[in-house]
Coordinates of C-alpha atoms and ligand atoms in Angstrom, one line a residue:
M12 CA 81.0 -12.2 -5.0
A13 CA 84.6 -12.3 -6.4
V14 CA 86.7 -14.6 -4.4
V15 CA 90.4 -14.7 -5.1
P16 CA 91.2 -18.3 -5.4
P17 CA 93.8 -19.5 -2.9
R18 CA 96.7 -21.5 -4.2
Q19 CA 96.8 -23.9 -1.3
V20 CA 94.4 -24.5 1.5
A21 CA 93.8 -26.9 4.3
I22 CA 91.2 -27.5 6.8
L23 CA 91.5 -28.2 10.5
S24 CA 88.6 -29.4 12.5
I25 CA 87.7 -30.7 15.9
A26 CA 85.7 -33.8 15.2
N27 CA 84.2 -34.4 18.7
F28 CA 83.3 -30.7 19.1
E29 CA 79.7 -31.5 20.0
E30 CA 80.7 -34.0 22.6
I31 CA 83.0 -31.4 24.2
C32 CA 80.1 -28.9 24.2
E33 CA 77.8 -31.4 25.8
K34 CA 80.2 -33.0 28.3
I35 CA 82.3 -30.0 29.3
S36 CA 80.8 -26.7 28.0
P37 CA 80.3 -24.9 24.7
Q38 CA 82.7 -22.3 25.9
A39 CA 85.5 -24.9 26.4
A40 CA 84.8 -26.2 22.9
D41 CA 85.2 -22.7 21.5
E42 CA 88.4 -22.2 23.5
A43 CA 89.8 -25.3 22.0
M44 CA 89.0 -23.9 18.6
E45 CA 90.6 -20.7 19.5
E46 CA 93.8 -22.6 20.5
L47 CA 93.7 -24.2 17.1
R48 CA 93.5 -20.9 15.4
L49 CA 96.4 -19.4 17.5
M50 CA 98.5 -22.4 16.7
A51 CA 97.9 -22.0 13.0
I52 CA 99.0 -18.3 13.3
G53 CA 102.0 -19.5 15.2
C54 CA 102.9 -21.8 12.3
G55 CA 102.9 -18.8 9.9
V56 CA 99.4 -18.8 8.6
D57 CA 98.2 -15.4 7.7
P58 CA 95.2 -14.6 10.0
G59 CA 93.6 -12.5 7.2
F60 CA 93.3 -15.6 5.1
M61 CA 91.8 -17.8 7.8
R62 CA 88.1 -18.6 8.0
L63 CA 85.9 -20.3 10.5
L64 CA 83.7 -22.4 8.2
H65 CA 81.8 -23.8 11.0
R66 CA 82.1 -23.5 14.7
N67 CA 84.5 -26.4 14.6
T68 CA 86.1 -26.1 11.2
L69 CA 88.9 -23.8 10.2
L70 CA 89.9 -23.1 6.6
L71 CA 93.5 -22.0 6.2
R72 CA 95.0 -20.5 3.2
L73 CA 98.8 -20.6 2.6
D74 CA 99.1 -18.5 -0.5
E75 CA 102.7 -17.8 -0.6
L76 CA 104.3 -21.0 0.4
P77 CA 105.8 -23.3 -2.2
R78 CA 104.1 -26.7 -2.3
Q79 CA 106.6 -28.6 -0.2
E80 CA 106.7 -25.9 2.5
F81 CA 103.0 -25.8 2.5
L82 CA 102.8 -29.6 3.2
D83 CA 105.5 -29.3 5.8
A84 CA 103.6 -26.5 7.5
I85 CA 100.4 -28.4 7.6
H86 CA 102.2 -31.5 8.8
C87 CA 103.8 -29.6 11.6
M88 CA 100.5 -27.9 12.5
A89 CA 98.8 -31.3 12.7
G90 CA 101.6 -32.5 14.9
H91 CA 101.1 -29.6 17.3
A92 CA 97.4 -29.5 17.2
K93 CA 96.6 -32.3 19.5
S94 CA 98.8 -31.3 22.4
L95 CA 97.8 -27.6 22.1
V96 CA 94.1 -28.0 22.1
T97 CA 94.2 -30.8 24.7
S98 CA 95.3 -28.2 27.2
A99 CA 92.1 -26.2 26.6
T100 CA 89.8 -29.0 27.7
T101 CA 90.9 -31.0 30.6
N102 CA 89.5 -34.4 30.4
L103 CA 88.0 -34.9 27.0
H104 CA 90.7 -34.8 24.3
P105 CA 89.6 -33.0 21.2
C106 CA 90.0 -35.1 18.2
V107 CA 91.7 -32.9 15.6
R108 CA 91.2 -33.7 11.9
V109 CA 93.0 -32.4 8.9
G110 CA 91.4 -32.4 5.5
A111 CA 92.3 -35.5 3.6
M112 CA 90.6 -38.3 1.7
S113 CA 91.3 -41.9 1.3
E114 CA 94.5 -42.2 -0.6
R115 CA 93.2 -44.5 -3.3
A116 CA 90.2 -42.2 -4.1
L117 CA 92.5 -39.2 -4.1
R118 CA 94.9 -40.8 -6.4
S119 CA 92.3 -41.1 -9.1
L120 CA 90.8 -37.7 -8.5
V121 CA 93.7 -35.4 -8.2
N122 CA 95.9 -33.4 -10.4
D123 CA 96.0 -29.7 -9.7
A124 CA 95.9 -27.5 -6.7
A125 CA 92.7 -26.5 -5.0
D126 CA 92.1 -23.3 -7.0
D127 CA 88.4 -23.1 -6.4
L128 CA 88.1 -24.7 -3.1
L129 CA 87.4 -21.4 -1.3
S130 CA 84.6 -20.4 -3.5
Y131 CA 83.2 -23.9 -3.4
M132 CA 83.3 -23.7 0.4
N133 CA 81.5 -20.4 0.3
H134 CA 78.7 -21.8 -1.7
V135 CA 77.9 -25.0 0.0
D136 CA 77.3 -26.0 3.5
C137 CA 80.5 -27.9 4.0
S138 CA 80.6 -28.7 7.6
A139 CA 81.6 -32.2 6.7
A140 CA 82.9 -31.7 3.2
F141 CA 86.4 -32.7 2.6
L142 CA 86.9 -33.9 6.1
A143 CA 87.5 -37.6 6.4
G144 CA 89.8 -40.0 8.0
D145 CA 90.9 -39.8 11.5
E146 CA 93.9 -38.0 12.9
L147 CA 97.3 -37.8 11.7
D148 CA 98.1 -41.1 10.1
I149 CA 95.9 -40.2 7.2
W150 CA 97.4 -36.8 6.9
Q151 CA 100.8 -38.5 6.9
Q152 CA 99.7 -40.7 4.0
F153 CA 98.4 -37.7 2.3
H154 CA 101.7 -36.1 2.8
S155 CA 104.0 -39.0 1.9
N156 CA 102.1 -39.7 -1.3
G157 CA 102.6 -36.1 -2.4
I158 CA 98.9 -35.7 -3.0
E159 CA 97.5 -32.4 -4.0
L160 CA 94.3 -30.9 -2.7
L161 CA 91.1 -31.2 -4.7
N162 CA 90.0 -28.6 -7.1
H163 CA 86.5 -27.4 -7.8
E164 CA 86.1 -29.8 -10.7
Q165 CA 87.1 -32.8 -8.5
L166 CA 85.0 -31.8 -5.5
K167 CA 81.9 -32.6 -7.5
Y168 CA 82.8 -36.2 -6.9
I169 CA 82.5 -35.8 -3.2
D170 CA 79.3 -36.1 -1.3
P171 CA 79.2 -33.0 0.9
F172 CA 77.3 -34.7 3.7
T173 CA 79.6 -37.6 4.4
S174 CA 82.7 -36.4 2.5
L175 CA 82.8 -39.8 0.8
L176 CA 82.8 -40.4 -2.9
R177 CA 79.5 -40.0 -4.8
P178 CA 78.1 -43.2 -6.4
G179 CA 78.7 -42.0 -10.0
R180 CA 82.4 -41.7 -9.4
F181 CA 82.5 -44.9 -7.5
F182 CA 81.0 -46.8 -10.4
D183 CA 83.5 -45.2 -12.8
L184 CA 86.4 -46.2 -10.6
L185 CA 85.1 -49.8 -10.3
Q186 CA 84.5 -50.0 -14.0
D187 CA 88.1 -48.8 -14.6
I188 CA 89.4 -51.6 -12.3
L189 CA 87.3 -54.2 -14.2
D190 CA 88.3 -52.8 -17.6
Q191 CA 92.0 -52.8 -16.8
G192 CA 91.8 -56.2 -15.3
D193 CA 93.4 -55.1 -12.0
H194 CA 91.3 -57.7 -10.2
R195 CA 93.0 -60.6 -12.0
N196 CA 96.3 -59.9 -10.2
D197 CA 95.0 -58.4 -7.1
D198 CA 92.3 -59.9 -4.7
I199 CA 89.8 -57.1 -4.9
Q200 CA 86.4 -57.1 -3.2
V201 CA 83.4 -54.9 -3.3
L202 CA 81.6 -54.4 -0.1
Y203 CA 78.0 -53.2 0.3
F204 CA 76.9 -51.8 3.7
D205 CA 73.3 -51.1 4.8
I206 CA 71.9 -50.0 8.1
D207 CA 69.0 -52.3 9.1
D208 CA 65.8 -50.4 10.0
F209 CA 67.3 -47.0 9.5
K210 CA 63.8 -45.6 8.9
S211 CA 62.7 -46.8 12.4
Y212 CA 65.8 -45.2 13.9
N213 CA 64.8 -41.9 12.3
R214 CA 61.3 -42.2 13.6
A215 CA 62.4 -43.2 17.1
F216 CA 65.0 -40.5 17.5
S217 CA 64.4 -37.7 14.9
Y218 CA 66.1 -37.1 11.5
E219 CA 68.8 -35.1 13.1
E220 CA 69.8 -38.1 15.2
G221 CA 69.5 -40.2 12.1
D222 CA 72.0 -38.0 10.3
K223 CA 74.4 -38.3 13.2
L224 CA 74.2 -42.1 12.9
L225 CA 74.9 -41.9 9.2
L226 CA 77.9 -39.7 9.7
F227 CA 79.1 -42.0 12.5
V228 CA 78.8 -45.1 10.2
A229 CA 80.5 -43.1 7.3
N230 CA 83.4 -42.3 9.6
Q231 CA 83.6 -45.9 10.8
I232 CA 83.8 -47.3 7.3
E233 CA 86.3 -44.6 6.2
D234 CA 88.4 -45.3 9.2
A235 CA 88.3 -49.1 8.7
F236 CA 89.3 -48.7 5.0
P237 CA 91.5 -45.6 5.0
S238 CA 93.4 -46.4 1.8
D239 CA 90.4 -47.8 -0.2
I240 CA 87.6 -46.4 -2.2
V241 CA 84.7 -45.6 0.0
S242 CA 81.4 -44.2 -1.3
Y243 CA 78.1 -43.0 0.1
L244 CA 75.5 -44.6 -2.3
S245 CA 72.2 -43.4 -0.9
V246 CA 70.1 -43.0 2.3
D247 CA 71.8 -45.6 4.5
R248 CA 74.0 -47.4 2.1
F249 CA 77.7 -47.4 1.5
A250 CA 80.1 -49.2 -0.7
V251 CA 83.8 -49.9 -0.6
I252 CA 86.4 -51.3 -3.1
T253 CA 89.2 -52.9 -1.2
N254 CA 92.1 -55.3 -1.4
S255 CA 92.4 -55.7 2.3
N256 CA 92.8 -59.2 3.7
D257 CA 91.3 -58.3 7.0
I258 CA 87.7 -57.5 5.9
V259 CA 85.8 -59.7 8.3
R260 CA 87.5 -58.2 11.4
K261 CA 87.1 -54.7 10.1
C262 CA 83.4 -55.2 9.4
A263 CA 82.9 -56.8 12.8
T264 CA 84.4 -53.7 14.3
I265 CA 82.2 -51.4 12.3
H266 CA 79.2 -53.5 13.4
E267 CA 80.1 -53.5 17.1
R268 CA 80.9 -49.8 17.3
T269 CA 77.7 -48.9 15.5
R270 CA 75.7 -51.0 17.9
A271 CA 77.4 -49.2 20.8
F272 CA 76.7 -45.8 19.2
N273 CA 73.2 -46.0 20.6
R274 CA 72.8 -48.8 23.0
A275 CA 69.1 -48.4 23.4
F276 CA 68.5 -49.2 19.7
A277 CA 71.7 -51.0 18.9
P278 CA 71.7 -50.1 15.1
E279 CA 72.9 -53.0 12.9
V280 CA 75.2 -52.4 10.0
K281 CA 75.1 -55.3 7.6
C282 CA 77.8 -56.0 5.0
G283 CA 77.8 -58.1 1.9
A284 CA 81.1 -58.9 0.2
Y285 CA 81.7 -59.8 -3.4
R286 CA 85.1 -60.8 -4.7
L287 CA 85.6 -59.5 -8.2
D288 CA 86.1 -62.5 -10.5
A289 CA 86.9 -62.8 -14.2
D290 CA 83.3 -63.4 -15.2
V291 CA 81.9 -60.0 -14.1
E292 CA 82.5 -57.2 -16.5
S293 CA 80.1 -54.5 -15.3
A294 CA 80.5 -52.4 -12.2
H295 CA 76.8 -52.3 -11.7
L296 CA 76.6 -56.1 -11.7
A297 CA 79.5 -56.4 -9.2
L298 CA 77.8 -54.0 -6.8
D299 CA 74.5 -55.8 -7.3
C300 CA 76.2 -59.0 -6.2
A301 CA 77.4 -57.4 -3.1
K302 CA 74.0 -55.8 -2.5
L303 CA 72.2 -59.0 -2.9
T304 CA 74.6 -60.6 -0.4
C305 CA 73.9 -57.8 2.1
E306 CA 70.1 -58.1 1.6
S307 CA 70.2 -61.8 2.3
I308 CA 71.2 -61.1 5.9
K309 CA 68.9 -58.1 6.5
G310 CA 66.9 -58.4 9.6
R311 CA 69.0 -61.3 11.0
Y312 CA 70.4 -60.6 14.4
D313 CA 72.9 -63.4 14.3
V314 CA 74.8 -62.4 11.2
S315 CA 76.3 -59.1 10.2
F316 CA 78.6 -60.1 7.4
R317 CA 78.3 -62.5 4.4
C318 CA 80.3 -63.4 1.4
F319 CA 78.8 -64.0 -2.0
D320 CA 78.5 -67.8 -2.6
N321 CA 76.9 -70.3 -5.0
D322 CA 73.5 -70.0 -3.5
L323 CA 73.5 -66.3 -4.0
R324 CA 75.0 -66.7 -7.5
E325 CA 71.9 -68.8 -8.3
R326 CA 69.6 -66.1 -6.9
M327 CA 71.4 -63.5 -8.8
F328 CA 70.9 -65.4 -11.9
T329 CA 67.2 -65.7 -11.3
R330 CA 67.0 -62.0 -10.6
R331 CA 68.7 -61.0 -13.7
Y332 CA 66.7 -63.5 -15.7
V333 CA 63.5 -61.9 -14.3
A334 CA 64.8 -58.4 -15.0
H335 CA 65.6 -59.3 -18.6
H336 CA 62.3 -61.1 -19.2
A337 CA 60.0 -58.9 -17.3
E338 CA 58.2 -57.3 -20.3
Q339 CA 58.1 -60.6 -22.2
A340 CA 56.5 -62.2 -19.1
I341 CA 53.8 -59.6 -18.9
E342 CA 53.1 -59.4 -22.6
G343 CA 53.4 -63.2 -23.1
N344 CA 50.9 -64.1 -20.4
W345 CA 53.5 -65.8 -18.2
I346 CA 52.0 -64.0 -15.2
Q347 CA 49.1 -65.9 -13.8
A348 CA 46.8 -64.9 -11.0
F349 CA 46.5 -67.7 -8.4
A350 CA 43.7 -67.6 -5.9
Q351 CA 43.8 -68.5 -2.2
P352 CA 40.4 -69.0 -0.5
V353 CA 39.2 -66.8 2.3
V354 CA 36.5 -68.3 4.5
D355 CA 33.8 -66.7 6.7
T356 CA 34.6 -67.7 10.3
V357 CA 31.0 -68.2 11.3
T358 CA 29.7 -70.1 8.4
G359 CA 33.0 -71.7 7.2
D360 CA 32.0 -70.8 3.6
L361 CA 34.2 -69.4 0.9
C362 CA 33.5 -65.7 0.9
S363 CA 36.4 -64.2 -0.9
F364 CA 39.8 -65.0 -2.4
E365 CA 43.2 -63.3 -2.5
A366 CA 44.8 -63.1 -5.9
L367 CA 48.5 -63.9 -5.7
A368 CA 50.7 -63.6 -8.7
R369 CA 52.8 -66.5 -10.1
W370 CA 55.3 -66.3 -12.9
M371 CA 54.9 -69.4 -15.0
D372 CA 58.1 -69.5 -16.9
P373 CA 58.4 -71.6 -20.0
E374 CA 62.1 -72.3 -19.3
I375 CA 62.6 -72.4 -15.5
G376 CA 59.1 -73.2 -14.2
M377 CA 57.1 -71.4 -11.6
L378 CA 58.6 -68.5 -9.7
S379 CA 57.1 -67.1 -6.5
P380 CA 56.4 -63.4 -5.8
A381 CA 59.4 -63.1 -3.5
V382 CA 61.6 -63.7 -6.5
F383 CA 60.1 -61.4 -9.1
I384 CA 58.2 -58.7 -7.2
P385 CA 61.3 -56.8 -5.9
T386 CA 62.9 -57.0 -9.3
L387 CA 59.8 -55.7 -11.1
E388 CA 59.6 -52.9 -8.5
E389 CA 63.2 -52.0 -9.3
A390 CA 62.5 -52.2 -13.0
H391 CA 59.4 -49.9 -12.5
L392 CA 57.2 -52.5 -14.1
I393 CA 55.3 -53.7 -11.1
H394 CA 52.2 -51.7 -12.1
M395 CA 52.0 -53.8 -15.3
L396 CA 52.0 -57.0 -13.3
D397 CA 49.4 -55.7 -10.8
L398 CA 47.1 -54.6 -13.6
C399 CA 47.6 -57.8 -15.3
V400 CA 46.5 -59.7 -12.2
V401 CA 43.5 -57.3 -11.7
E402 CA 42.4 -58.0 -15.3
Q403 CA 42.5 -61.8 -14.8
V404 CA 40.6 -61.4 -11.5
C405 CA 37.9 -59.3 -13.2
Q406 CA 37.6 -61.7 -16.0
F407 CA 37.2 -64.6 -13.5
L408 CA 34.6 -62.7 -11.4
S409 CA 32.7 -61.8 -14.5
T410 CA 32.4 -65.5 -15.5
R411 CA 31.3 -66.3 -11.9
I412 CA 28.7 -63.6 -12.0
H413 CA 27.3 -64.8 -15.3
E414 CA 27.1 -68.3 -13.8
G415 CA 24.8 -66.7 -11.1
E416 CA 27.3 -66.4 -8.3
H417 CA 27.2 -62.9 -6.8
G418 CA 28.6 -63.4 -3.3
L419 CA 32.2 -64.0 -4.1
H420 CA 34.7 -61.2 -3.4
A421 CA 38.3 -60.8 -4.3
S422 CA 41.3 -58.9 -3.0
I423 CA 44.3 -57.9 -4.9
N424 CA 47.8 -56.8 -3.7
L425 CA 49.1 -53.4 -4.7
S426 CA 52.6 -52.1 -4.5
R427 CA 53.4 -48.7 -3.2
L428 CA 55.0 -47.9 -6.5
D429 CA 51.8 -48.6 -8.4
F430 CA 50.6 -45.2 -7.3
S431 CA 53.6 -43.3 -8.8
L432 CA 53.9 -45.5 -11.9
C433 CA 50.3 -45.1 -13.0
D434 CA 46.9 -43.8 -11.9
A435 CA 46.0 -47.0 -10.1
V436 CA 42.6 -45.9 -9.0
H437 CA 41.7 -44.8 -12.5
E438 CA 43.1 -48.0 -14.2
I439 CA 41.4 -50.4 -11.8
T440 CA 38.1 -48.6 -11.9
K441 CA 38.2 -48.6 -15.7
M442 CA 38.9 -52.4 -15.7
C443 CA 36.2 -53.2 -13.3
D444 CA 33.7 -51.2 -15.2
R445 CA 34.7 -52.8 -18.5
W446 CA 34.1 -56.3 -17.0
E447 CA 31.0 -55.0 -15.3
I448 CA 32.1 -56.0 -11.9
P449 CA 30.4 -54.3 -8.9
R450 CA 33.2 -52.4 -7.3
H451 CA 32.4 -53.5 -3.7
M452 CA 33.4 -57.0 -4.9
L453 CA 37.0 -56.0 -5.2
A454 CA 39.3 -55.0 -2.3
V455 CA 42.6 -53.5 -2.6
E456 CA 45.3 -54.7 -0.2
V457 CA 48.1 -52.4 0.8
T458 CA 50.8 -53.2 3.3
E459 CA 51.4 -51.0 6.2
S460 CA 55.0 -50.6 5.1
A461 CA 53.7 -49.0 1.9
L462 CA 51.5 -46.6 3.7
D463 CA 54.0 -45.9 6.3
S464 CA 56.5 -44.4 3.9
D465 CA 54.2 -42.2 2.0
L466 CA 51.4 -40.0 3.4
N467 CA 50.2 -39.1 -0.1
L468 CA 48.9 -42.6 -0.4
R469 CA 46.1 -41.6 2.0
Q470 CA 44.5 -39.6 -0.8
E471 CA 44.7 -42.6 -3.1
M472 CA 43.1 -44.8 -0.5
D473 CA 40.3 -42.3 0.0
R474 CA 39.8 -42.2 -3.8
F475 CA 39.5 -46.0 -3.9
R476 CA 36.9 -46.0 -1.1
A477 CA 35.0 -43.1 -2.7
A478 CA 34.9 -45.1 -5.9
G479 CA 33.3 -48.0 -4.1
F480 CA 36.2 -50.4 -3.5
E481 CA 37.2 -51.8 -0.2
V482 CA 40.6 -51.0 1.2
W483 CA 42.3 -53.7 3.3
M484 CA 45.5 -53.3 5.4
D485 CA 47.8 -56.3 4.7
D486 CA 50.3 -57.8 7.1
F487 CA 48.9 -55.7 10.0
G488 CA 51.3 -55.8 13.0
C489 CA 54.5 -56.7 11.3
G490 CA 55.7 -53.2 11.0
Y491 CA 56.3 -50.4 13.5
S492 CA 53.4 -48.1 12.9
S493 CA 50.4 -50.3 12.6
L494 CA 48.5 -48.5 15.3
N495 CA 49.4 -45.1 14.1
L496 CA 48.1 -45.9 10.6
L497 CA 44.8 -47.0 12.1
K498 CA 44.5 -43.5 13.4
D499 CA 45.2 -41.8 10.1
Y500 CA 43.6 -44.1 7.5
E501 CA 40.2 -45.7 7.1
F502 CA 40.3 -49.4 6.4
D503 CA 37.5 -51.9 5.8
V504 CA 39.5 -54.9 6.8
L505 CA 42.6 -55.6 8.8
K506 CA 44.6 -58.6 7.7
V507 CA 46.5 -59.7 10.7
D508 CA 50.0 -60.9 9.9
M509 CA 50.6 -64.6 10.0
E510 CA 53.6 -64.3 12.3
F511 CA 51.2 -63.9 15.3
L512 CA 49.9 -67.4 14.7
R513 CA 53.3 -69.1 14.4
D514 CA 54.0 -69.6 18.0
M515 CA 50.4 -69.3 19.3
E516 CA 50.3 -72.8 20.7
S517 CA 53.3 -72.1 23.0
N518 CA 53.0 -68.4 23.5
Q519 CA 50.0 -67.2 25.4
R520 CA 50.9 -63.6 24.7
S521 CA 50.5 -64.1 21.0
K522 CA 47.0 -65.2 21.6
T523 CA 46.3 -62.3 23.9
I524 CA 47.6 -59.9 21.2
V525 CA 45.5 -61.4 18.4
A526 CA 42.4 -61.4 20.5
S527 CA 42.9 -57.7 21.5
V528 CA 43.6 -56.7 17.9
I529 CA 40.3 -58.3 16.9
R530 CA 38.4 -56.6 19.7
M531 CA 40.1 -53.2 18.9
A532 CA 39.3 -53.5 15.2
K533 CA 35.7 -54.3 16.0
S534 CA 35.3 -51.3 18.2
L535 CA 36.6 -49.2 15.3
G536 CA 34.1 -50.8 12.9
I537 CA 36.8 -52.6 11.0
R538 CA 36.4 -56.3 10.0
T539 CA 39.3 -58.7 10.7
L540 CA 41.0 -61.4 8.6
V541 CA 43.7 -63.6 10.0
E542 CA 46.3 -65.0 7.6
G543 CA 48.3 -68.1 7.8
V544 CA 45.8 -70.4 9.5
E545 CA 47.2 -73.9 9.3
T546 CA 45.7 -75.8 12.2
K547 CA 42.3 -76.6 13.6
E548 CA 43.3 -75.2 17.0
Q549 CA 44.2 -71.9 15.4
C550 CA 40.9 -71.9 13.6
E551 CA 39.0 -72.7 16.8
F552 CA 40.7 -70.0 18.7
L553 CA 40.0 -67.4 16.0
R554 CA 36.4 -68.3 16.0
E555 CA 36.1 -67.8 19.7
A556 CA 38.0 -64.5 19.5
G557 CA 35.4 -63.2 17.1
C558 CA 37.6 -62.9 14.0
D559 CA 35.5 -62.3 10.8
M560 CA 37.5 -64.1 8.1
M561 CA 40.4 -66.6 7.9
Q562 CA 42.9 -67.5 5.2
G563 CA 45.6 -70.2 5.2
Y564 CA 46.8 -73.6 4.2
L565 CA 44.1 -75.2 6.4
F566 CA 41.5 -74.0 3.8
G567 CA 43.6 -74.1 0.7
R568 CA 46.8 -73.1 -0.8
P569 CA 47.0 -70.6 -3.7
R570 CA 45.9 -72.5 -6.8
P571 CA 45.0 -71.4 -10.4
L572 CA 41.8 -69.3 -10.5
D573 CA 39.7 -71.9 -12.1
E574 CA 40.5 -74.4 -9.4
L575 CA 39.2 -72.1 -6.6
A576 CA 37.3 -74.1 -4.0
I577 CA 37.5 -75.1 -0.4
Ligands
C2E614 P1 50.6 -61.5 1.2 O1 49.7 -60.5 0.4 O2 50.7 -61.3 2.7 O3 50.1 -62.9 0.8 C1 50.1 -64.0 1.7 C2 51.2 -64.9 1.5 O4 51.2 -65.9 2.5 C3 51.2 -65.7 0.1 O5 52.5 -65.9 -0.3 C4 50.5 -67.0 0.5 O6 50.9 -68.0 -0.3 C5 51.2 -67.2 1.9 N1 50.3 -68.0 2.7 C6 49.0 -68.1 2.7 N2 48.5 -68.9 3.7 C7 49.6 -69.4 4.3 C8 49.8 -70.3 5.4 O7 48.8 -70.9 5.9 N3 51.0 -70.6 5.8 C9 52.1 -70.0 5.2 N4 53.3 -70.3 5.6 N5 52.0 -69.1 4.2 C10 50.7 -68.8 3.7 P2 53.0 -65.6 -1.8 O8 51.9 -66.0 -2.7 O9 54.3 -66.1 -1.9 O10 53.0 -64.0 -1.8 C11 54.0 -63.3 -1.0 C12 53.7 -61.8 -1.1 O11 54.0 -61.3 -2.4 C13 52.3 -61.4 -0.7 O12 52.1 -61.4 0.6 C14 52.2 -60.1 -1.4 O13 52.7 -59.1 -0.5 C15 53.1 -60.2 -2.6 N6 52.3 -60.5 -3.8 C16 51.7 -61.6 -4.2 N7 51.1 -61.4 -5.4 C17 51.2 -60.1 -5.7 C18 50.7 -59.2 -6.7 O14 49.9 -59.6 -7.6 N8 51.0 -57.9 -6.7 C19 51.8 -57.4 -5.7 N9 52.1 -56.1 -5.7 N10 52.3 -58.2 -4.7 C20 52.0 -59.5 -4.7
MG615 MG1 48.1 -59.7 0.5
MG616 MG1 49.5 -60.6 4.0

């Protein structure tokens, strides 16, 4: 389709269109839109060049007007829009938006007029594209800065869903700032925003509602930082580059408004802030610092904002160290499988052990999985670590078998990513066979959060079971879909999350829950193992409740394999 490119275009939109449909009527919303259209004609826009992009979005083309007149006309239209459309709906004022982007982002994007905008609009679903910023002040900025509209080339930097900058462009701009040393004179911070538990929100309210929440948060961030660089990074993450000196208050507002967006769920937007300093030279590192800061307050209900500090600097250092030494650690045998005993509740004997990875670093000493597992997952090397642990476990079991001990079992932890990074079933089977370990001696632990995110894993779990391995569900009860997973997957053992034991002494309900989980598992033919047993009282309670196996500091901490004993 040949589209004659317009010289100059603008977009008018009613942002709260849906709300008007719901609260007043769809007809009233359409009438408000019609008002907007008539107003545009009144301002001299040729109706032949006017298009409804969406029910609430109008594309205007002002071909013949010189640039200044075009801007004046749009400005004037924007000025009239509010009062005109307000008359169409009595008590819910339509919020009229005019296409504009944050001034700073635009400044770095813009040079020519929007030649290809129309054809672009015709090819993508652009209900949200190019619409950002609230009301007239942004438009005014747009106007007073003499900024041109985006052209086709420039639009590729814009995420069509949120109308914010795409991450690639964000990194380029951040890198430019670092390269030019702007941050040495100006106090510039990088902010990283993340919505806690967005997955659960989607599940609880549907993907459509999840999208609405994302757009709401995108708008809140854009509104709070109207003249800064705002980017939509991925799923539920956003980033901002700003020199505002009012960040804490702005983030608190975003947080509060988002909680109020759905009071039943009260979604939490967390923000981590990193102030650019002279040491940091790479945009990726700068964003990583902000991201780590944000992650450090994930799941905490008392904090929604944190600044990068020395403690985080230390963690960042360890993370980077791990990322840089990952291959060396795996190839150089720094990864060691530790074993934590699992006891039979009835006999009190050692019946199995869980293999837990430790990074024995020649320079910085022992690192725990919490430090290196996420980094190895990010580096797509986690399968190497897991296979390395399996190999050590097989070797150990093989020695025990040769010594005449046939009753000892072992469980290993797998990451969700193992299944996409390698054929885990095939690799583990091969290893087991090479060491001549009967497969039933080895159990594979998968956490419910891993299964939860990927239904394809069901097939892999079935393959493990068909090959003769046991499949155990780890950390049962700490996620949101534990019971659902029991319906869909077959497990040999449920490992009940240790959180249930934490307040058992003071909280009768925790006891009741653990006891019912054990009963339920039994009736489904699944054995139970409770983790984190630290006291005799807990042990006694679990014995009475009919739990099959126990694991915890009471019986032994994770120790090197050859020290395994209870
Ligand atoms: P997990 O599989 O749930 O392992 C149990 C964790 O609880 C272990 O922490 C263990 O040391 C700790 N623990 C055991 N008994 C007690 C107790 O009585 N009280 C308390 N407070 N803690 C106890 P660890 O070794 O730090 O491992 C943390 C997590 O890292 C593991 O949780 C597992 O998800 C992951 N992980 C460990 N090793 C590997 C591995 O080789 N591969 C993969 N993919 N993940 C691993
Ligand atoms: Mg485990
Ligand atoms: Mg566990």
